[in-house]
Amino acid sequence: MEDARGTPAILTARRAGLVGCTRCGRVHSPRESTCRRCGSALTSRDGASLQRVWAWLMAGMIAYVPAMTFPMLMTTTLGQQQENTIVGGAIHLFDEGSYFVALIVFVASVLIPISKFIAIGYLALSVRSSVVIRGHGRQRLYHVVEFIGRWSMIDVFVVAILSSLVRFGFTATITPGIAALSFALSVAFTMLSAQSFDPRMIWDAYEDDDT
Amino acid sequence: MSEPRPADLEVSAPKPAFWRNLSFVWAVPVLALVVSLGIAWQNIANRGVLIEITFPSASGLVAGESTVRYREVAIGKVEQVTFTPDLAKVLVRARIDRDVAPFLDEDARFWVVSPKVSARGITGLSTVLSGVYIEGAWDQEPGTQTFAFQGGDGPPLVQPGREGKRITLLTHDGSLISEGAPVFFHGIEVGRLEKPRLTVSSDAIIVDAFIEAPHDRRLTTATRFWDTSGFEVSLSGAGLSVNFDSLASLVSGGVEFDALYEGGRAIGPGHVFNVYADEAEARKSLVTRTSSATVTIAAEFGESVSGLEAGAEVRYGGLQVGEVTAISARVQDTDQGPVVRLMANLAIDPERLGLPAGSGEAETLDFFEAAVEKGLRARLGTTSLFNAALVVELVEMPEADPARFDRAADPAPVIPSVKSDLPDFTATAQGVFERINALPVEELIDQAIRTMASIEAVASSDGVRSAPDAVVALLEDARALVNDEATRALPGELRATVADLRAALQELKDGGAVANLASALEQADTIASNLSESSAEFPALVADLRAVAQKANALKAEDLVAAATRVLDSADKVIDSDAARELPPALNGALDEVRATLSELREGGAVENANATMASARDAADAVARATERLPELSDRLNQLVSRAEGLLSAYGQRSEFNDETLAALREVRTAARAVAQLARAIERNPNSLLTGR
């Protein structure tokens, strides 16, 4: 906010009595309820946005719990069935010396999702309360979260590919576990949560300062 | 400056109600939570029951991988492999499916299945690929649920829930029985033995066995078990036989059972059976082991009971009806002072005796009382030729001295006994042969040789002159001698004797007692040795005869006749001598004696005790064989003599009376020679037939 104070007052659409379309960017008068160009709904600020953010985020976090605790892969080799959770698999890979793969698995399925939860939660909180990071930093954080969200699906892809490729009957068979579904859901919920966030709210606090 | 403006109207929309404002998106996390909790709950609910199994060692068990199986179907998984607090055993924690867990009561058994190669085959081969697993077995009845179990190294012999009967076997030799050894019924494996263990109180060994259904129905009180461990080598009349049940029983031992009589009662579980050393002993045990039904009587013997032992059979008409339970001596006061009587206690099985089933002591003793009236007696007998063991025979001797069944005797009713007659038989037979032995055969032969020598001396003298009349007379005498019924009968007698011997032997053999043969042969030995000695003299005699013939051949007729006259005179004297005349009757007498003896043997039917004479019988047969070797030679020489004599006589050419007489005499001699040859052949064949019985 320090830097925001230093910046000259900016005329925002709301202050000008206008509403901008979030999809195509055309500016309308507040009376319009739909964009005359692209037809999407027009709101100056989405009041329910934060609710949706929190709801999806919590759904994602709930789905993340079974994704971590239940087996991700069930490997049957010569009649011996082995079940691996995500973290267990990563540790197993690490023990076997595949440090790089283990790192990828760990980052993609543990580090990134948890970071996303924290990031989204922080962004949602920062709209209402005092914040530490400047608006630009938060804007950047939001973009990173949104961008990186889809890449969290890498685990699910691996499981899908493995379980469809490795089907050799008695010799070796891989089947996805409950965790695969839970993890996919968790990632999807988190992405929806990130999309529900209205980044314009990041800046409203500064606008109030200006007035 | 600027006209005053009214303050901006504070327009605030009425605060919307919390619920109205609530986004429907909240349904998603709620749903996710419900689903997650649902999955988690289901997982915990289906997690199964944690049980603990302790093993002596956990070879190959891996936590999280090894499965627990029931009838080869996985029902759980090993979760943890650790130690008991004192490190004495391995503690395996396993999770068992919830629907199976109620069946895990205290009779559930667990063991580790791993590949095993044993005499009974290869098991657990599948675990080579799939890894070691824990197999469990329990019955089909849910019981009080248990969570801690003792695991074993191998499958329990009696798997819970398997139909069958558990019995206990009692034996005294544990070295031939090992855990897991098979139990056979007629060679089919129907059960297994458990681990043998010593009883606390004694040195007997008890081993539990499990007989699978439906074979357990064969277990009755009539069932006997015997050891089939290792192999059995038996040498008997049927030859050498080697016997073993199976390779498994050869290596690990085994027992076999069979119902040895009809009508055993069903047994309950835990019945104790004895294990006998072999089938024969098991069968022999029958009489005493059904002791509840036996009746004890006693028999007193006035002779040696050496060879009679407790356990010896009691036979009635050759069938075992009981056994000797004890032998004791007892001093009895008689008119001649105290006498030691030897007593044998006999356990008699009434049912084997043929009395109706369920006959008690009273009925049995009634039977004996009546039977003794009619002449039933106890007598010692031999079991076989080759051993000295005795049995007690119950024989019916209607002509025996009247006796009474002493029912009131203490401790047991006493059945009267008769002296076994076999030793007497031996004595008489020996006497007969001794008399044969005493016959003056040797003197006779000596005399004949001396006669021939003097004939030779006469023939070689110059003074031999023609004396046809004397020669004719001599030849007539000679013919008379040869024609004499006694002389003629001699070979026939011998043959008859041999035939009698053969017949006697056949009877003896039929009687199942080679012993008779043996005794006869021993006596034959004595004769044969005499025969062999005398027949050894024959060649000399024949040589002398031949020398005579040669010299006669070389003589002029007149000289010959003159010398022959004298010779024949003296020969006549010889032939007329009492010794020569008595020879045939003496031989006949001897042979009659032999025949009488043989017929005695036959009629007596007393055959058993002759085994003692067996050895000498063999020697006798050998002697006969040796003697007969010389007989063909004798007959050959007789033939030669005849042909030479014929040659000599043909030199006389004309059919004079002398010539006719001589030829007739020679024919007689030849007939005699043929008879001798036949006898030789017969005897030659006989020794073999005597021994082989063919």
PDB file of C-alpha atoms in Angstrom, chain B residues 38-172:
ATOM      1  CA  GLY B  38     -17.972 -41.914   3.643  1.00  0.00           C
ATOM      2  CA  ILE B  39     -14.969 -43.484   1.944  1.00  0.00           C
ATOM      3  CA  ALA B  40     -12.903 -43.233   5.079  1.00  0.00           C
ATOM      4  CA  TRP B  41     -15.612 -44.764   7.225  1.00  0.00           C
ATOM      5  CA  GLN B  42     -16.162 -47.551   4.750  1.00  0.00           C
ATOM      6  CA  ASN B  43     -12.464 -48.198   4.685  1.00  0.00           C
ATOM      7  CA  ILE B  44     -12.170 -48.383   8.415  1.00  0.00           C
ATOM      8  CA  ALA B  45     -15.303 -50.451   8.700  1.00  0.00           C
ATOM      9  CA  ASN B  46     -14.028 -52.939   6.158  1.00  0.00           C
ATOM     10  CA  ARG B  47     -10.555 -52.920   7.453  1.00  0.00           C
ATOM     11  CA  GLY B  48     -10.855 -56.298   9.040  1.00  0.00           C
ATOM     12  CA  VAL B  49      -9.832 -57.597  12.375  1.00  0.00           C
ATOM     13  CA  LEU B  50      -6.308 -57.395  13.599  1.00  0.00           C
ATOM     14  CA  ILE B  51      -5.062 -60.678  14.976  1.00  0.00           C
ATOM     15  CA  GLU B  52      -1.738 -61.685  16.405  1.00  0.00           C
ATOM     16  CA  ILE B  53      -0.029 -64.928  15.535  1.00  0.00           C
ATOM     17  CA  THR B  54       3.187 -65.985  17.168  1.00  0.00           C
ATOM     18  CA  PHE B  55       5.594 -68.122  15.201  1.00  0.00           C
ATOM     19  CA  PRO B  56       8.895 -69.671  16.204  1.00  0.00           C
ATOM     20  CA  SER B  57      10.358 -68.006  13.152  1.00  0.00           C
ATOM     21  CA  ALA B  58       8.967 -65.917  10.344  1.00  0.00           C
ATOM     22  CA  SER B  59      10.845 -67.255   7.385  1.00  0.00           C
ATOM     23  CA  GLY B  60       9.910 -65.205   4.373  1.00  0.00           C
ATOM     24  CA  LEU B  61       7.003 -63.284   5.880  1.00  0.00           C
ATOM     25  CA  VAL B  62       6.935 -59.687   4.701  1.00  0.00           C
ATOM     26  CA  ALA B  63       4.819 -57.053   6.353  1.00  0.00           C
ATOM     27  CA  GLY B  64       2.301 -55.579   3.953  1.00  0.00           C
ATOM     28  CA  GLU B  65       2.850 -58.268   1.368  1.00  0.00           C
ATOM     29  CA  SER B  66       2.400 -61.734   2.778  1.00  0.00           C
ATOM     30  CA  THR B  67      -1.187 -62.838   2.714  1.00  0.00           C
ATOM     31  CA  VAL B  68      -3.195 -64.927   5.100  1.00  0.00           C
ATOM     32  CA  ARG B  69      -5.159 -67.581   3.286  1.00  0.00           C
ATOM     33  CA  TYR B  70      -7.914 -69.952   4.036  1.00  0.00           C
ATOM     34  CA  ARG B  71      -8.396 -72.808   1.620  1.00  0.00           C
ATOM     35  CA  GLU B  72      -5.930 -71.051  -0.662  1.00  0.00           C
ATOM     36  CA  VAL B  73      -8.013 -67.876  -0.823  1.00  0.00           C
ATOM     37  CA  ALA B  74      -6.509 -64.699   0.541  1.00  0.00           C
ATOM     38  CA  ILE B  75      -8.503 -63.446   3.491  1.00  0.00           C
ATOM     39  CA  GLY B  76      -6.074 -61.036   4.990  1.00  0.00           C
ATOM     40  CA  LYS B  77      -2.688 -59.526   4.944  1.00  0.00           C
ATOM     41  CA  VAL B  78       0.268 -59.392   7.262  1.00  0.00           C
ATOM     42  CA  GLU B  79       0.574 -55.869   8.585  1.00  0.00           C
ATOM     43  CA  GLN B  80       3.472 -56.135  10.896  1.00  0.00           C
ATOM     44  CA  VAL B  81       6.208 -58.607  11.674  1.00  0.00           C
ATOM     45  CA  THR B  82       7.822 -58.012  15.009  1.00  0.00           C
ATOM     46  CA  PHE B  83       8.967 -59.836  18.122  1.00  0.00           C
ATOM     47  CA  THR B  84       7.330 -60.728  21.345  1.00  0.00           C
ATOM     48  CA  PRO B  85       8.571 -58.487  24.167  1.00  0.00           C
ATOM     49  CA  ASP B  86      11.124 -61.081  25.269  1.00  0.00           C
ATOM     50  CA  LEU B  87      12.299 -61.704  21.670  1.00  0.00           C
ATOM     51  CA  ALA B  88      11.470 -65.362  22.140  1.00  0.00           C
ATOM     52  CA  LYS B  89       9.110 -65.553  19.219  1.00  0.00           C
ATOM     53  CA  VAL B  90       8.035 -63.696  16.158  1.00  0.00           C
ATOM     54  CA  LEU B  91       4.810 -61.798  16.445  1.00  0.00           C
ATOM     55  CA  VAL B  92       2.884 -61.384  13.247  1.00  0.00           C
ATOM     56  CA  ARG B  93      -0.022 -58.992  13.155  1.00  0.00           C
ATOM     57  CA  ALA B  94      -2.398 -59.611  10.355  1.00  0.00           C
ATOM     58  CA  ARG B  95      -5.686 -58.144   9.305  1.00  0.00           C
ATOM     59  CA  ILE B  96      -8.363 -60.694   8.567  1.00  0.00           C
ATOM     60  CA  ASP B  97     -11.520 -60.031   6.594  1.00  0.00           C
ATOM     61  CA  ARG B  98     -14.368 -59.027   8.803  1.00  0.00           C
ATOM     62  CA  ASP B  99     -16.709 -61.724   7.556  1.00  0.00           C
ATOM     63  CA  VAL B 100     -14.204 -64.474   8.244  1.00  0.00           C
ATOM     64  CA  ALA B 101     -13.097 -63.229  11.640  1.00  0.00           C
ATOM     65  CA  PRO B 102     -16.000 -64.691  13.660  1.00  0.00           C
ATOM     66  CA  PHE B 103     -14.816 -68.179  12.739  1.00  0.00           C
ATOM     67  CA  LEU B 104     -11.460 -67.584  14.326  1.00  0.00           C
ATOM     68  CA  ASP B 105     -11.986 -69.251  17.651  1.00  0.00           C
ATOM     69  CA  GLU B 106      -9.497 -71.084  19.790  1.00  0.00           C
ATOM     70  CA  ASP B 107      -9.273 -74.101  17.494  1.00  0.00           C
ATOM     71  CA  ALA B 108      -8.063 -72.037  14.560  1.00  0.00           C
ATOM     72  CA  ARG B 109      -4.596 -73.039  13.411  1.00  0.00           C
ATOM     73  CA  PHE B 110      -2.102 -71.018  11.429  1.00  0.00           C
ATOM     74  CA  TRP B 111       1.088 -72.133   9.795  1.00  0.00           C
ATOM     75  CA  VAL B 112       3.569 -70.783   7.320  1.00  0.00           C
ATOM     76  CA  VAL B 113       3.417 -72.320   3.875  1.00  0.00           C
ATOM     77  CA  SER B 114       6.761 -72.540   2.225  1.00  0.00           C
ATOM     78  CA  PRO B 115       8.169 -74.952  -0.334  1.00  0.00           C
ATOM     79  CA  LYS B 116       8.952 -78.288   1.264  1.00  0.00           C
ATOM     80  CA  VAL B 117      10.438 -81.452  -0.149  1.00  0.00           C
ATOM     81  CA  SER B 118       9.936 -84.593   1.848  1.00  0.00           C
ATOM     82  CA  ALA B 119       9.487 -88.299   1.389  1.00  0.00           C
ATOM     83  CA  ARG B 120       5.807 -87.691   1.006  1.00  0.00           C
ATOM     84  CA  GLY B 121       6.231 -85.309  -1.888  1.00  0.00           C
ATOM     85  CA  ILE B 122       6.740 -81.660  -2.655  1.00  0.00           C
ATOM     86  CA  THR B 123       4.388 -79.141  -1.127  1.00  0.00           C
ATOM     87  CA  GLY B 124       4.019 -75.398  -1.302  1.00  0.00           C
ATOM     88  CA  LEU B 125       5.511 -75.154  -4.754  1.00  0.00           C
ATOM     89  CA  SER B 126       3.298 -72.185  -5.571  1.00  0.00           C
ATOM     90  CA  THR B 127       5.007 -70.115  -2.913  1.00  0.00           C
ATOM     91  CA  VAL B 128       8.192 -70.126  -4.961  1.00  0.00           C
ATOM     92  CA  LEU B 129       6.562 -67.480  -7.169  1.00  0.00           C
ATOM     93  CA  SER B 130       4.046 -65.859  -4.891  1.00  0.00           C
ATOM     94  CA  GLY B 131       6.143 -65.811  -1.769  1.00  0.00           C
ATOM     95  CA  VAL B 132       5.536 -67.363   1.585  1.00  0.00           C
ATOM     96  CA  TYR B 133       2.074 -67.011   3.013  1.00  0.00           C
ATOM     97  CA  ILE B 134       0.220 -67.949   6.158  1.00  0.00           C
ATOM     98  CA  GLU B 135      -2.428 -70.596   5.826  1.00  0.00           C
ATOM     99  CA  GLY B 136      -5.171 -70.951   8.355  1.00  0.00           C
ATOM    100  CA  ALA B 137      -7.642 -73.659   9.113  1.00  0.00           C
ATOM    101  CA  TRP B 138     -10.646 -73.686  11.367  1.00  0.00           C
ATOM    102  CA  ASP B 139     -13.978 -75.328  11.644  1.00  0.00           C
ATOM    103  CA  GLN B 140     -17.199 -74.107  10.123  1.00  0.00           C
ATOM    104  CA  GLU B 141     -18.752 -73.051  13.426  1.00  0.00           C
ATOM    105  CA  PRO B 142     -18.294 -69.482  14.620  1.00  0.00           C
ATOM    106  CA  GLY B 143     -17.103 -69.564  18.197  1.00  0.00           C
ATOM    107  CA  THR B 144     -15.755 -67.226  20.786  1.00  0.00           C
ATOM    108  CA  GLN B 145     -13.638 -64.876  18.766  1.00  0.00           C
ATOM    109  CA  THR B 146      -9.969 -64.955  19.600  1.00  0.00           C
ATOM    110  CA  PHE B 147      -7.308 -62.522  18.545  1.00  0.00           C
ATOM    111  CA  ALA B 148      -4.082 -64.206  19.534  1.00  0.00           C
ATOM    112  CA  PHE B 149      -2.928 -67.501  18.081  1.00  0.00           C
ATOM    113  CA  GLN B 150       0.021 -69.803  18.167  1.00  0.00           C
ATOM    114  CA  GLY B 151       1.327 -70.525  14.708  1.00  0.00           C
ATOM    115  CA  GLY B 152       3.064 -73.694  13.638  1.00  0.00           C
ATOM    116  CA  ASP B 153       5.811 -74.423  11.170  1.00  0.00           C
ATOM    117  CA  GLY B 154       3.767 -76.786   9.106  1.00  0.00           C
ATOM    118  CA  PRO B 155       0.177 -77.687   8.565  1.00  0.00           C
ATOM    119  CA  PRO B 156      -1.392 -79.391  11.577  1.00  0.00           C
ATOM    120  CA  LEU B 157      -2.071 -83.053  10.960  1.00  0.00           C
ATOM    121  CA  VAL B 158      -5.589 -82.622  12.091  1.00  0.00           C
ATOM    122  CA  GLN B 159      -6.966 -79.618  10.371  1.00  0.00           C
ATOM    123  CA  PRO B 160      -9.937 -78.205  12.209  1.00  0.00           C
ATOM    124  CA  GLY B 161     -13.163 -78.777  10.428  1.00  0.00           C
ATOM    125  CA  ARG B 162     -12.042 -81.976   8.738  1.00  0.00           C
ATOM    126  CA  GLU B 163     -14.148 -84.993   9.375  1.00  0.00           C
ATOM    127  CA  GLY B 164     -12.482 -87.909  11.032  1.00  0.00           C
ATOM    128  CA  LYS B 165     -11.574 -89.489  14.290  1.00  0.00           C
ATOM    129  CA  ARG B 166      -8.705 -88.807  16.565  1.00  0.00           C
ATOM    130  CA  ILE B 167      -7.238 -91.779  18.365  1.00  0.00           C
ATOM    131  CA  THR B 168      -4.217 -92.474  20.478  1.00  0.00           C
ATOM    132  CA  LEU B 169      -1.688 -95.167  19.732  1.00  0.00           C
ATOM    133  CA  LEU B 170       0.531 -96.738  22.333  1.00  0.00           C
ATOM    134  CA  THR B 171       3.849 -98.215  21.360  1.00  0.00           C
ATOM    135  CA  HIS B 172       7.188 -99.029  22.892  1.00  0.00           C
TER     136      HIS B 172
END
